[in-house]
XYZ file of N, CA and C in Angstrom:
846
model
N 128.609 106.565 106.176
C 128.367 107.632 107.137
C 129.560 108.571 107.126
N 129.305 109.818 106.785
C 130.406 110.740 106.528
C 130.636 111.683 107.697
N 130.884 111.120 108.863
C 131.147 111.956 110.027
C 132.630 111.870 110.343
N 133.271 112.991 110.540
C 134.675 113.023 110.872
C 134.848 113.710 112.212
N 135.984 113.457 112.839
C 136.135 113.877 114.218
C 136.028 115.375 114.400
N 136.551 116.176 113.439
C 136.446 117.624 113.630
C 135.001 118.075 113.568
N 134.176 117.364 112.819
C 132.754 117.693 112.753
C 132.073 117.346 114.062
N 132.377 116.151 114.594
C 131.728 115.708 115.815
C 132.055 116.627 116.977
N 133.342 116.911 117.189
C 133.711 117.752 118.324
C 133.152 119.151 118.160
N 133.185 119.668 116.955
C 132.693 121.031 116.739
C 131.213 121.133 117.040
N 130.413 120.195 116.511
C 128.969 120.249 116.760
C 128.692 120.102 118.250
N 129.491 119.294 118.936
C 129.283 119.076 120.360
C 129.373 120.369 121.145
N 130.342 121.214 120.819
C 130.573 122.402 121.645
C 130.027 123.684 121.046
N 129.636 123.678 119.780
C 129.248 124.933 119.142
C 127.967 125.530 119.699
N 127.136 124.714 120.349
C 125.873 125.242 120.855
C 126.074 126.361 121.866
N 127.279 126.415 122.493
C 127.511 127.540 123.393
C 128.745 128.338 123.001
N 129.290 128.058 121.809
C 130.475 128.779 121.375
C 130.278 129.560 120.083
N 129.101 129.514 119.488
C 128.972 129.996 118.119
C 129.246 131.482 117.961
N 129.218 132.238 119.034
C 129.469 133.671 118.914
C 130.954 134.014 119.049
N 131.807 132.970 119.269
C 133.215 133.222 119.487
C 134.030 132.869 118.250
N 135.308 133.304 118.259
C 136.244 132.867 117.237
C 136.754 131.484 117.612
N 137.275 130.752 116.598
C 137.702 129.388 116.839
C 139.172 129.211 116.511
N 139.817 128.391 117.313
C 141.195 127.998 117.078
C 141.267 126.481 117.082
N 142.226 125.955 116.322
C 142.428 124.515 116.309
C 142.812 124.032 117.704
N 142.176 122.956 118.172
C 142.449 122.430 119.508
C 143.350 121.204 119.429
N 142.863 120.169 118.765
C 143.636 118.941 118.705
C 142.968 117.990 117.741
N 143.677 116.943 117.353
C 143.070 115.898 116.552
C 143.461 114.555 117.157
N 142.679 113.534 116.839
C 142.867 112.244 117.460
C 142.945 111.174 116.390
N 143.761 110.179 116.657
C 144.003 109.140 115.666
C 142.769 108.274 115.477
N 142.497 107.930 114.229
C 141.385 107.041 113.931
C 140.163 107.779 113.445
N 139.343 107.089 112.657
C 138.110 107.666 112.124
C 137.028 107.642 113.195
N 136.280 108.732 113.279
C 135.188 108.839 114.244
C 133.858 108.852 113.493
N 132.973 107.946 113.861
C 131.648 107.902 113.256
C 130.546 108.322 114.224
N 130.884 108.607 115.470
C 129.830 108.867 116.441
C 130.307 109.836 117.511
N 129.406 110.685 117.959
C 129.707 111.632 119.022
C 128.426 112.135 119.654
N 128.495 112.504 120.912
C 127.320 112.990 121.639
C 127.814 113.791 122.837
N 126.951 114.600 123.398
C 127.323 115.385 124.571
C 126.186 115.400 125.577
N 126.547 115.652 126.833
C 125.567 115.832 127.894
C 126.191 116.715 128.966
N 125.570 117.861 129.205
C 126.092 118.763 130.209
C 127.494 119.243 129.885
N 128.425 119.036 130.814
C 129.802 119.500 130.649
C 130.716 118.483 129.983
N 130.126 117.408 129.426
C 130.963 116.348 128.875
C 130.518 115.973 127.462
N 131.513 115.597 126.667
C 131.254 115.123 125.313
C 131.921 113.766 125.146
N 131.333 112.944 124.259
C 131.796 111.574 124.076
C 131.947 111.300 122.583
N 133.072 110.695 122.215
C 133.244 110.278 120.827
C 134.077 109.013 120.804
N 134.005 108.284 119.701
C 134.718 107.020 119.594
C 135.683 107.039 118.421
N 136.806 106.372 118.611
C 137.738 106.079 117.524
C 138.182 104.640 117.710
N 138.055 103.847 116.645
C 138.403 102.439 116.776
C 137.579 101.777 117.858
N 138.244 101.062 118.771
C 137.547 100.368 119.840
C 137.535 101.126 121.144
N 137.705 102.440 121.102
C 137.768 103.229 122.326
C 136.748 104.363 122.323
N 136.235 104.683 123.519
C 135.398 105.866 123.702
C 136.204 106.885 124.493
N 136.220 108.121 123.997
C 136.948 109.206 124.644
C 135.941 110.156 125.288
N 136.279 110.640 126.478
C 135.404 111.549 127.208
C 136.103 112.897 127.337
N 135.420 113.948 126.881
C 135.962 115.300 126.922
C 135.282 116.120 128.007
N 136.071 116.921 128.706
C 135.522 117.942 129.598
C 135.392 119.218 128.775
N 134.148 119.670 128.538
C 133.919 120.857 127.717
C 133.369 122.015 128.543
N 133.534 121.925 129.870
C 132.996 122.967 130.751
C 133.680 124.301 130.537
N 134.963 124.263 130.152
C 135.718 125.487 129.870
C 136.083 125.499 128.393
N 135.437 126.331 127.580
C 135.699 126.327 126.139
C 137.155 126.596 125.781
N 137.895 127.240 126.676
C 139.297 127.555 126.403
C 140.243 126.439 126.828
N 139.686 125.401 127.438
C 140.557 124.322 127.923
C 139.832 122.982 127.801
N 139.483 122.614 126.579
C 138.812 121.341 126.326
C 139.867 120.228 126.311
N 139.610 119.165 127.072
C 140.616 118.112 127.181
C 139.960 116.757 127.387
N 140.690 115.699 126.985
C 140.246 114.339 127.259
C 140.532 114.005 128.716
N 139.513 113.528 129.422
C 139.695 113.199 130.834
C 139.584 111.704 131.099
N 139.100 110.937 130.130
C 139.019 109.496 130.339
C 138.856 108.802 128.987
N 139.256 107.563 128.932
C 139.086 106.719 127.758
C 138.634 105.338 128.210
N 137.677 104.769 127.485
C 137.170 103.442 127.811
C 137.285 102.538 126.595
N 137.701 101.308 126.828
C 137.729 100.325 125.748
C 136.334 99.752 125.589
N 135.795 99.790 124.372
C 134.414 99.347 124.150
C 134.326 98.083 123.312
N 135.471 97.541 122.892
C 135.443 96.296 122.126
C 136.038 96.453 120.745
N 136.075 95.348 120.024
C 136.718 95.329 118.719
C 135.859 95.942 117.620
N 134.546 95.963 117.823
C 133.655 96.467 116.785
C 133.635 97.996 116.781
N 133.593 98.567 115.596
C 133.521 100.020 115.464
C 132.151 100.531 115.900
N 132.149 101.590 116.691
C 130.899 102.211 117.130
C 130.439 103.201 116.067
N 129.202 103.071 115.623
C 128.682 103.924 114.558
C 127.625 104.913 115.023
N 127.201 104.818 116.281
C 126.282 105.842 116.808
C 126.303 105.807 118.328
N 126.227 106.998 118.932
C 126.078 107.150 120.379
C 124.773 107.896 120.632
N 123.992 107.373 121.549
C 122.726 108.021 121.907
C 122.643 108.099 123.426
N 122.345 109.283 123.963
C 122.220 109.475 125.403
C 120.792 109.899 125.730
N 120.195 109.220 126.700
C 118.847 109.540 127.171
C 118.887 109.578 128.695
N 118.889 110.800 129.248
C 118.985 110.991 130.699
C 120.251 110.318 131.237
N 120.092 109.266 132.063
C 121.263 108.656 132.688
C 121.696 107.362 132.001
N 121.280 107.186 130.757
C 121.675 106.001 129.999
C 122.371 106.409 128.708
N 123.415 105.665 128.367
C 124.120 105.856 127.104
C 124.036 104.556 126.307
N 123.754 104.695 125.007
C 123.659 103.544 124.122
C 124.717 103.675 123.028
N 125.519 102.626 122.846
C 126.531 102.598 121.802
C 126.149 101.530 120.790
N 125.975 101.942 119.539
C 125.585 101.006 118.498
C 126.783 100.512 117.709
N 126.927 99.205 117.598
C 128.015 98.602 116.842
C 127.437 97.525 115.929
N 128.314 96.883 115.173
C 127.882 95.757 114.349
C 127.557 94.584 115.262
N 126.309 94.175 115.261
C 125.910 92.999 116.024
C 125.338 93.259 117.393
N 125.595 94.450 117.980
C 125.088 94.662 119.327
C 124.922 96.144 119.644
N 124.159 96.395 120.699
C 124.021 97.727 121.290
C 124.460 97.619 122.742
N 125.447 98.402 123.126
C 125.918 98.409 124.502
C 125.163 99.483 125.286
N 124.812 99.162 126.529
C 124.056 100.085 127.375
C 124.900 100.418 128.605
N 125.096 101.728 128.844
C 125.919 102.190 129.958
C 125.091 103.034 130.914
N 125.361 102.868 132.202
C 124.772 103.712 133.229
C 125.629 104.965 133.366
N 124.976 106.149 133.440
C 125.690 107.428 133.427
C 125.607 108.155 134.766
N 125.485 107.427 135.865
C 125.457 108.100 137.169
C 126.721 108.928 137.369
N 127.860 108.385 136.916
C 129.114 109.125 136.883
C 129.422 109.397 135.420
N 129.242 110.649 134.985
C 129.395 110.972 133.571
C 130.824 110.792 133.070
N 131.781 110.786 133.983
C 133.176 110.614 133.572
C 133.584 109.147 133.518
N 132.718 108.249 134.008
C 133.047 106.831 134.039
C 131.782 106.015 133.766
N 131.268 106.041 132.528
C 130.079 105.248 132.201
C 130.310 103.768 132.514
N 129.276 103.121 133.032
C 129.375 101.728 133.466
C 128.519 100.846 132.567
N 129.147 99.854 131.933
C 128.425 98.919 131.076
C 127.527 98.043 131.932
N 126.205 98.058 131.638
C 125.265 97.297 132.455
C 124.508 96.230 131.665
N 124.472 96.356 130.354
C 123.775 95.340 129.557
C 124.099 95.562 128.085
N 123.692 94.636 127.263
C 123.835 94.806 125.826
C 122.727 94.055 125.101
N 122.403 94.545 123.923
C 121.367 93.932 123.093
C 122.048 93.316 121.883
N 121.877 92.022 121.687
C 122.431 91.338 120.527
C 121.385 91.392 119.408
N 121.650 92.221 118.396
C 120.679 92.300 117.300
C 121.088 91.446 116.103
N 122.340 91.023 116.043
C 122.781 90.076 115.026
C 122.711 90.584 113.612
N 122.725 91.897 113.430
C 122.611 92.456 112.076
C 123.810 93.354 111.807
N 123.664 94.276 110.865
C 124.764 95.142 110.485
C 124.948 96.292 111.447
N 125.625 97.340 110.959
C 125.918 98.486 111.799
C 124.652 99.274 112.128
N 124.644 99.875 113.293
C 123.543 100.736 113.722
C 123.794 102.128 113.149
N 122.942 102.568 112.245
C 123.093 103.894 111.655
C 122.680 105.006 112.608
N 121.632 104.753 113.386
C 121.075 105.806 114.236
C 120.220 105.172 115.310
N 120.200 105.785 116.495
C 119.318 105.337 117.574
C 118.441 106.489 118.037
N 117.212 106.154 118.398
C 116.233 107.107 118.900
C 115.597 106.503 120.145
N 115.026 107.330 120.997
C 114.333 106.797 122.172
C 113.154 107.688 122.522
N 112.162 107.060 123.108
C 110.991 107.768 123.600
C 110.346 106.926 124.686
N 109.998 107.547 125.800
C 109.435 106.811 126.937
C 110.356 105.642 127.297
N 109.845 104.424 127.261
C 110.658 103.255 127.618
C 111.110 102.477 126.389
N 111.067 103.115 125.219
C 111.410 102.413 123.983
C 112.737 102.905 123.420
N 113.511 101.967 122.880
C 114.726 102.272 122.136
C 114.520 101.807 120.708
N 114.804 102.700 119.755
C 114.670 102.366 118.334
C 116.053 102.391 117.708
N 116.449 101.283 117.123
C 117.751 101.176 116.466
C 117.531 101.065 114.965
N 118.097 102.029 114.220
C 117.974 102.034 112.765
C 119.178 101.304 112.185
N 118.948 100.215 111.479
C 120.009 99.443 110.854
C 119.723 99.364 109.360
N 120.635 99.909 108.565
C 120.493 99.870 107.107
C 119.130 100.408 106.701
N 118.176 99.542 106.410
C 116.886 100.000 105.887
C 115.705 99.538 106.742
N 115.938 99.313 108.028
C 114.825 98.957 108.895
C 115.111 99.412 110.320
N 114.051 99.460 111.126
C 114.152 99.920 112.513
C 113.718 98.801 113.450
N 114.558 98.514 114.448
C 114.235 97.535 115.481
C 113.783 98.277 116.733
N 112.674 97.840 117.310
C 112.106 98.501 118.483
C 112.224 97.583 119.693
N 112.784 98.148 120.786
C 112.971 97.383 122.020
C 112.310 98.111 123.185
N 111.739 97.340 124.101
C 111.238 97.879 125.363
C 112.374 97.773 126.378
N 112.870 98.940 126.862
C 113.978 98.957 127.809
C 113.520 99.441 129.175
N 112.212 99.318 129.443
C 111.685 99.742 130.741
C 112.323 98.975 131.885
N 112.608 97.702 131.664
C 113.321 96.865 132.625
C 114.659 96.515 131.984
N 115.724 97.158 132.433
C 117.036 96.991 131.783
C 117.613 95.598 131.970
N 117.076 94.833 132.912
C 117.543 93.463 133.086
C 116.771 92.495 132.208
N 115.642 92.930 131.686
C 114.816 92.067 130.833
C 114.336 92.857 129.622
N 115.274 93.242 128.784
C 114.948 94.013 127.580
C 114.244 93.098 126.580
N 113.168 93.604 125.995
C 112.385 92.757 125.093
C 112.241 93.394 123.718
N 112.432 92.573 122.698
C 112.207 93.005 121.314
C 110.705 93.156 121.087
N 110.314 94.248 120.408
C 108.904 94.511 120.170
C 108.492 94.272 118.720
N 109.205 94.903 117.786
C 108.810 94.768 116.386
C 109.874 95.369 115.490
N 109.624 95.271 114.185
C 110.544 95.794 113.174
C 109.747 96.592 112.151
N 110.277 97.751 111.766
C 109.671 98.576 110.714
C 110.617 98.583 109.527
N 110.118 98.237 108.361
C 110.943 98.207 107.155
C 110.875 99.526 106.409
N 112.058 100.071 106.080
C 112.174 101.232 105.219
C 112.968 100.794 103.980
N 113.254 101.723 103.078
C 114.060 101.360 101.901
C 115.214 102.327 101.742
N 115.743 102.791 102.863
C 116.790 103.802 102.803
C 117.909 103.441 103.754
N 119.163 103.660 103.319
C 120.282 103.469 104.231
C 120.920 104.811 104.575
N 120.198 105.906 104.323
C 120.663 107.221 104.742
C 120.310 107.433 106.217
N 120.562 108.635 106.728
C 120.238 108.930 108.125
C 118.964 109.760 108.218
N 118.075 109.570 107.283
C 116.842 110.347 107.249
C 115.781 109.680 108.118
N 115.990 109.801 109.428
C 115.039 109.285 110.398
C 114.968 110.263 111.564
N 113.791 110.383 112.146
C 113.643 111.168 113.369
C 112.376 110.701 114.064
N 112.165 111.176 115.281
C 110.974 110.792 116.034
C 110.328 112.040 116.604
N 109.004 112.072 116.579
C 108.244 113.207 117.103
C 106.889 112.704 117.573
N 106.599 112.912 118.866
C 105.312 112.507 119.431
C 104.979 111.038 119.137
N 105.930 110.152 119.445
C 105.752 108.708 119.280
C 105.575 108.276 117.823
N 106.001 109.106 116.898
C 105.931 108.741 115.486
C 107.349 108.748 114.911
N 107.748 107.620 114.323
C 109.041 107.517 113.653
C 108.853 107.915 112.201
N 109.651 108.890 111.762
C 109.602 109.324 110.374
C 110.828 108.801 109.631
N 110.583 108.255 108.456
C 111.636 107.818 107.560
C 111.143 108.015 106.141
N 111.878 107.510 105.162
C 111.361 107.662 103.805
C 111.505 106.374 103.007
N 110.630 106.244 102.047
C 110.572 105.075 101.175
C 110.741 105.539 99.740
N 111.580 104.835 98.986
C 111.792 105.193 97.580
C 111.498 104.008 96.685
N 110.810 104.247 95.582
C 110.504 103.209 94.616
C 111.670 103.065 93.640
N 112.356 101.938 93.718
C 113.473 101.702 92.816
C 114.654 102.616 93.111
N 115.593 102.693 92.148
C 116.803 103.484 92.359
C 116.554 104.975 92.205
N 115.701 105.359 91.275
C 115.481 106.785 91.020
C 114.002 107.163 90.996
N 113.174 106.285 91.534
C 111.743 106.535 91.489
C 111.293 107.578 92.493
N 110.021 107.883 92.540
C 109.517 108.849 93.525
C 109.764 108.341 94.944
N 109.876 109.257 95.902
C 110.088 108.864 97.284
C 109.051 109.529 98.179
N 108.808 108.892 99.321
C 107.690 109.255 100.176
C 108.134 109.367 101.629
N 107.516 110.279 102.350
C 107.696 110.370 103.787
C 106.755 109.366 104.445
N 107.324 108.517 105.311
C 106.516 107.575 106.065
C 106.564 107.938 107.539
N 105.418 107.844 108.196
C 105.343 108.066 109.629
C 104.673 106.889 110.301
N 105.393 106.236 111.221
C 104.887 105.049 111.903
C 104.589 105.384 113.367
N 103.344 105.210 113.763
C 102.928 105.429 115.142
C 103.337 104.206 115.966
N 104.193 104.427 116.993
C 104.659 103.310 117.817
C 104.042 103.348 119.211
N 102.856 103.954 119.326
C 102.152 103.947 120.614
C 101.915 102.512 121.068
N 101.652 101.631 120.120
C 101.614 100.187 120.380
C 102.861 99.593 119.723
N 103.965 99.487 120.460
C 105.238 99.125 119.835
C 105.272 97.729 119.231
N 104.379 96.848 119.676
C 104.354 95.506 119.102
C 103.669 95.491 117.742
N 102.937 96.554 117.444
C 102.212 96.610 116.178
C 102.205 98.049 115.656
N 103.343 98.561 115.163
C 103.399 99.941 114.651
C 102.400 100.146 113.513
N 101.861 101.355 113.458
C 100.815 101.662 112.493
C 101.295 102.756 111.544
N 101.282 102.497 110.241
C 101.665 103.494 109.241
C 100.535 104.508 109.106
N 100.778 105.746 109.567
C 99.725 106.757 109.548
C 100.066 107.939 108.646
N 101.320 108.016 108.172
C 101.731 109.097 107.277
C 102.393 108.485 106.049
N 101.932 108.901 104.889
C 102.534 108.437 103.634
C 102.277 109.505 102.575
N 103.240 110.407 102.412
C 103.063 111.494 101.459
C 104.284 111.589 100.552
N 104.085 112.013 99.327
C 105.179 112.112 98.369
C 106.051 113.328 98.671
N 107.363 113.092 98.735
C 108.326 114.172 98.928
C 108.940 114.627 97.614
N 109.071 113.723 96.662
C 109.702 114.060 95.395
C 109.366 113.043 94.331
N 109.362 113.491 93.069
C 109.015 112.619 91.970
C 110.206 111.866 91.400
N 110.032 111.345 90.215
C 111.051 110.549 89.536
C 112.329 111.362 89.346
N 113.470 110.778 89.751
C 114.805 111.338 89.573
C 115.020 112.651 90.328
N 114.218 112.908 91.333
C 114.468 114.070 92.199
C 115.342 113.629 93.370
N 116.157 114.519 93.933
C 117.051 114.117 95.025
C 116.290 113.718 96.281
N 116.768 112.661 96.931
C 116.122 112.177 98.147
C 116.753 112.840 99.372
N 116.074 112.787 100.518
C 116.618 113.408 101.725
C 117.831 112.660 102.256
N 118.822 113.412 102.744
C 120.020 112.829 103.341
C 119.899 112.696 104.849
N 119.100 113.554 105.485
C 118.930 113.490 106.938
C 117.655 114.209 107.333
N 117.078 113.791 108.457
C 115.908 114.427 109.053
C 116.259 114.898 110.463
N 115.538 115.930 110.915
C 115.603 116.347 112.311
C 114.264 116.970 112.669
N 113.699 116.584 113.825
C 112.421 117.157 114.260
C 112.662 118.159 115.373
N 111.920 119.267 115.320
C 112.099 120.349 116.295
C 110.826 121.178 116.323
N 110.220 121.284 117.507
C 109.008 122.094 117.687
C 107.920 121.730 116.677
N 107.677 120.432 116.520
C 106.647 119.933 115.603
C 106.918 120.299 114.140
N 108.177 120.542 113.834
C 108.600 120.766 112.462
C 109.585 119.674 112.064
N 109.528 119.240 110.819
C 110.489 118.288 110.295
C 111.418 119.010 109.340
N 112.725 118.967 109.639
C 113.747 119.571 108.801
C 114.385 118.464 107.972
N 114.341 118.617 106.665
C 114.869 117.617 105.749
C 116.050 118.197 104.983
N 117.227 117.583 105.145
C 118.406 118.011 104.396
C 118.461 117.299 103.066
N 118.396 118.061 101.985
C 118.410 117.494 100.634
C 119.505 118.184 99.833
N 120.593 117.471 99.580
C 121.753 118.055 98.914
C 122.202 119.324 99.641
N 122.042 120.496 99.024
C 122.501 121.743 99.652
C 121.341 122.631 100.089
N 120.251 122.007 100.521
C 119.104 122.798 100.983
C 118.435 122.128 102.170
N 117.726 122.950 102.948
C 116.907 122.471 104.068
C 115.453 122.727 103.721
N 114.650 121.689 103.757
C 113.217 121.811 103.514
C 112.477 121.558 104.825
N 111.480 122.390 105.102
C 110.805 122.354 106.401
C 109.329 122.009 106.208
N 108.865 121.041 107.019
C 107.477 120.581 106.960
C 106.826 120.734 108.333
N 105.557 121.089 108.347
C 104.764 121.149 109.563
C 104.202 119.745 109.817
N 104.618 119.111 110.927
C 104.148 117.764 111.237
C 103.301 117.754 112.508
N 102.775 118.904 112.885
C 101.982 118.989 114.111
C 100.684 118.191 114.006
N 100.128 118.085 112.803
C 98.914 117.296 112.564
C 99.240 116.281 111.478
N 99.238 114.998 111.828
C 99.676 113.963 110.888
C 98.810 113.894 109.630
N 97.540 114.223 109.787
C 96.644 114.156 108.631
C 96.820 115.352 107.700
N 97.573 116.373 108.144
C 97.711 117.592 107.341
C 99.168 118.059 107.301
N 100.092 117.159 107.023
C 101.506 117.528 106.924
C 101.709 118.381 105.676
N 102.341 119.530 105.880
C 102.497 120.475 104.779
C 103.930 120.967 104.676
N 104.386 121.173 103.434
C 105.660 121.843 103.199
C 105.469 123.325 103.514
N 106.425 123.907 104.285
C 106.304 125.302 104.693
C 107.243 126.195 103.904
N 108.540 125.880 103.972
C 109.527 126.744 103.333
C 110.833 125.976 103.180
N 111.814 126.594 102.551
C 113.131 125.988 102.402
C 114.173 127.099 102.305
N 115.419 126.739 102.558
C 116.522 127.665 102.339
C 117.763 126.867 101.964
N 118.677 127.514 101.256
C 119.873 126.844 100.774
C 121.068 127.081 101.678
N 122.048 126.188 101.581
C 123.334 126.344 102.259
C 124.426 126.230 101.201
N 125.682 126.390 101.618
C 126.756 126.540 100.648
C 127.391 125.226 100.201
N 126.935 124.108 100.747
C 127.520 122.826 100.385
C 126.536 121.715 100.707
N 126.772 120.521 100.166
C 125.896 119.388 100.458
C 125.913 119.056 101.946
N 124.758 118.676 102.454
C 124.561 118.465 103.888
C 124.873 117.022 104.265
N 125.615 116.851 105.383
C 125.888 115.522 105.917
C 124.921 115.207 107.063
N 124.835 116.118 108.027
C 123.947 115.914 109.172
C 123.634 117.264 109.791
N 122.697 117.269 110.736
C 122.317 118.535 111.370
C 121.796 118.282 112.771
N 121.840 119.353 113.563
C 121.309 119.345 114.923
C 120.741 120.728 115.195
N 119.758 120.813 116.085
C 119.146 122.098 116.418
C 119.147 122.262 117.925
N 119.693 123.388 118.396
C 119.723 123.713 119.822
C 119.378 125.192 119.970
N 118.338 125.463 120.769
C 117.957 126.848 121.078
C 117.791 127.703 119.815
N 117.041 127.202 118.868
C 116.711 127.911 117.627
C 117.908 128.151 116.716
N 119.005 127.459 116.938
C 120.150 127.523 116.030
C 120.354 126.142 115.429
N 120.397 126.078 114.104
C 120.633 124.814 113.426
C 122.105 124.725 113.043
N 122.722 123.605 113.425
C 124.127 123.346 113.147
C 124.185 122.309 112.021
N 124.741 122.702 110.907
C 124.735 121.859 109.706
C 126.165 121.487 109.357
N 126.492 120.197 109.395
C 127.800 119.754 108.926
C 127.696 119.467 107.428
N 128.651 119.989 106.671
C 128.597 119.900 105.213
C 129.824 119.190 104.666
N 129.747 118.807 103.412
C 130.843 118.076 102.792
C 132.072 118.949 102.556
N 131.870 120.187 102.130
C 132.997 121.013 101.675
C 133.143 122.335 102.411
N 132.198 122.651 103.302
C 132.225 123.979 103.900
C 132.163 123.949 105.424
N 132.650 122.857 106.028
C 132.675 122.775 107.479
C 131.287 122.779 108.093
N 131.154 123.506 109.180
C 129.894 123.576 109.907
C 129.273 124.956 109.730
N 128.016 124.962 109.355
C 127.283 126.202 109.141
C 126.255 126.336 110.251
N 126.183 127.524 110.867
C 125.246 127.777 111.963
C 124.249 128.842 111.534
N 122.967 128.525 111.647
C 121.914 129.417 111.164
C 120.850 129.587 112.240
N 120.514 130.824 112.547
C 119.440 131.126 113.478
C 118.100 130.933 112.772
N 117.265 130.039 113.322
C 115.975 129.736 112.681
C 114.814 130.122 113.596
N 115.022 131.101 114.475
C 113.922 131.555 115.323
C 112.754 132.045 114.458
N 113.081 132.583 113.281
C 112.092 132.880 112.257
C 112.453 132.042 111.050
N 111.739 130.935 110.852
C 112.134 130.001 109.790
C 111.967 130.586 108.396
N 111.191 131.669 108.286
C 111.027 132.299 106.966
C 112.132 133.306 106.675
N 112.921 133.622 107.694
C 114.034 134.552 107.529
C 115.259 134.035 108.284
N 115.818 132.899 107.883
C 116.986 132.357 108.589
C 118.193 133.257 108.426
N 119.009 133.337 109.490
C 120.178 134.213 109.467
C 121.416 133.424 109.893
N 122.455 133.483 109.081
C 123.719 132.853 109.431
C 124.351 133.575 110.606
N 124.851 132.796 111.593
C 125.429 133.405 112.802
C 126.935 133.166 112.845
């Protein structure tokens, strides 16, 4: 997972700063693999600590609190309303966010597997992506969290997203074989149903590095390009258009019709996609 702290902090605040000039603020010791924001606060981890930033004033961003989260490295942070989920090797920590400056640990899920690459949530379900499979939990009752099922994929990239109770990932045949978009309906979480299976690329074509869903569209980052698919009707998923960027893509986020793309060699690229057929760099 190629996330670095300058990427995490920048993506966190750029959604309301992209029209301004930027100055170096600060750097923090340790590698950061996870970051998230909610309202006036941003959260990132280094080593066994979670740092909380006050981002309400773009000219005075500062750390206001630090929490020890354990010896295991945190590889993903996911926030859903008043709950925060921290994914580590072997467990998922669950925090109550009534006080955004002082998250309170209230439970944890022991999954007994490797690092959590990505977490998603919908309704009362939490989906944890580990290596090449997804674990589904019912978190409707936080005191009695129950495992529901597992979906197997064949990818350890971050090419996963959720849209209308459907988890999208990809499957590849062998090391360089053709790869396919898979969509699993989790309306019945104990028995997910594979309802989408379409070819994305043939033999020895580049596979997707990351997915993001937005307004019933699936954005797929493939090397130095973004490919866009219409996923509004599962039986008729279609490729719509694509556009290139200046470097290979690591991850992306979309806020208010602006896509924020973290790249390997060119920092963060911000593109207005209000018209996906005519994207404009901002």
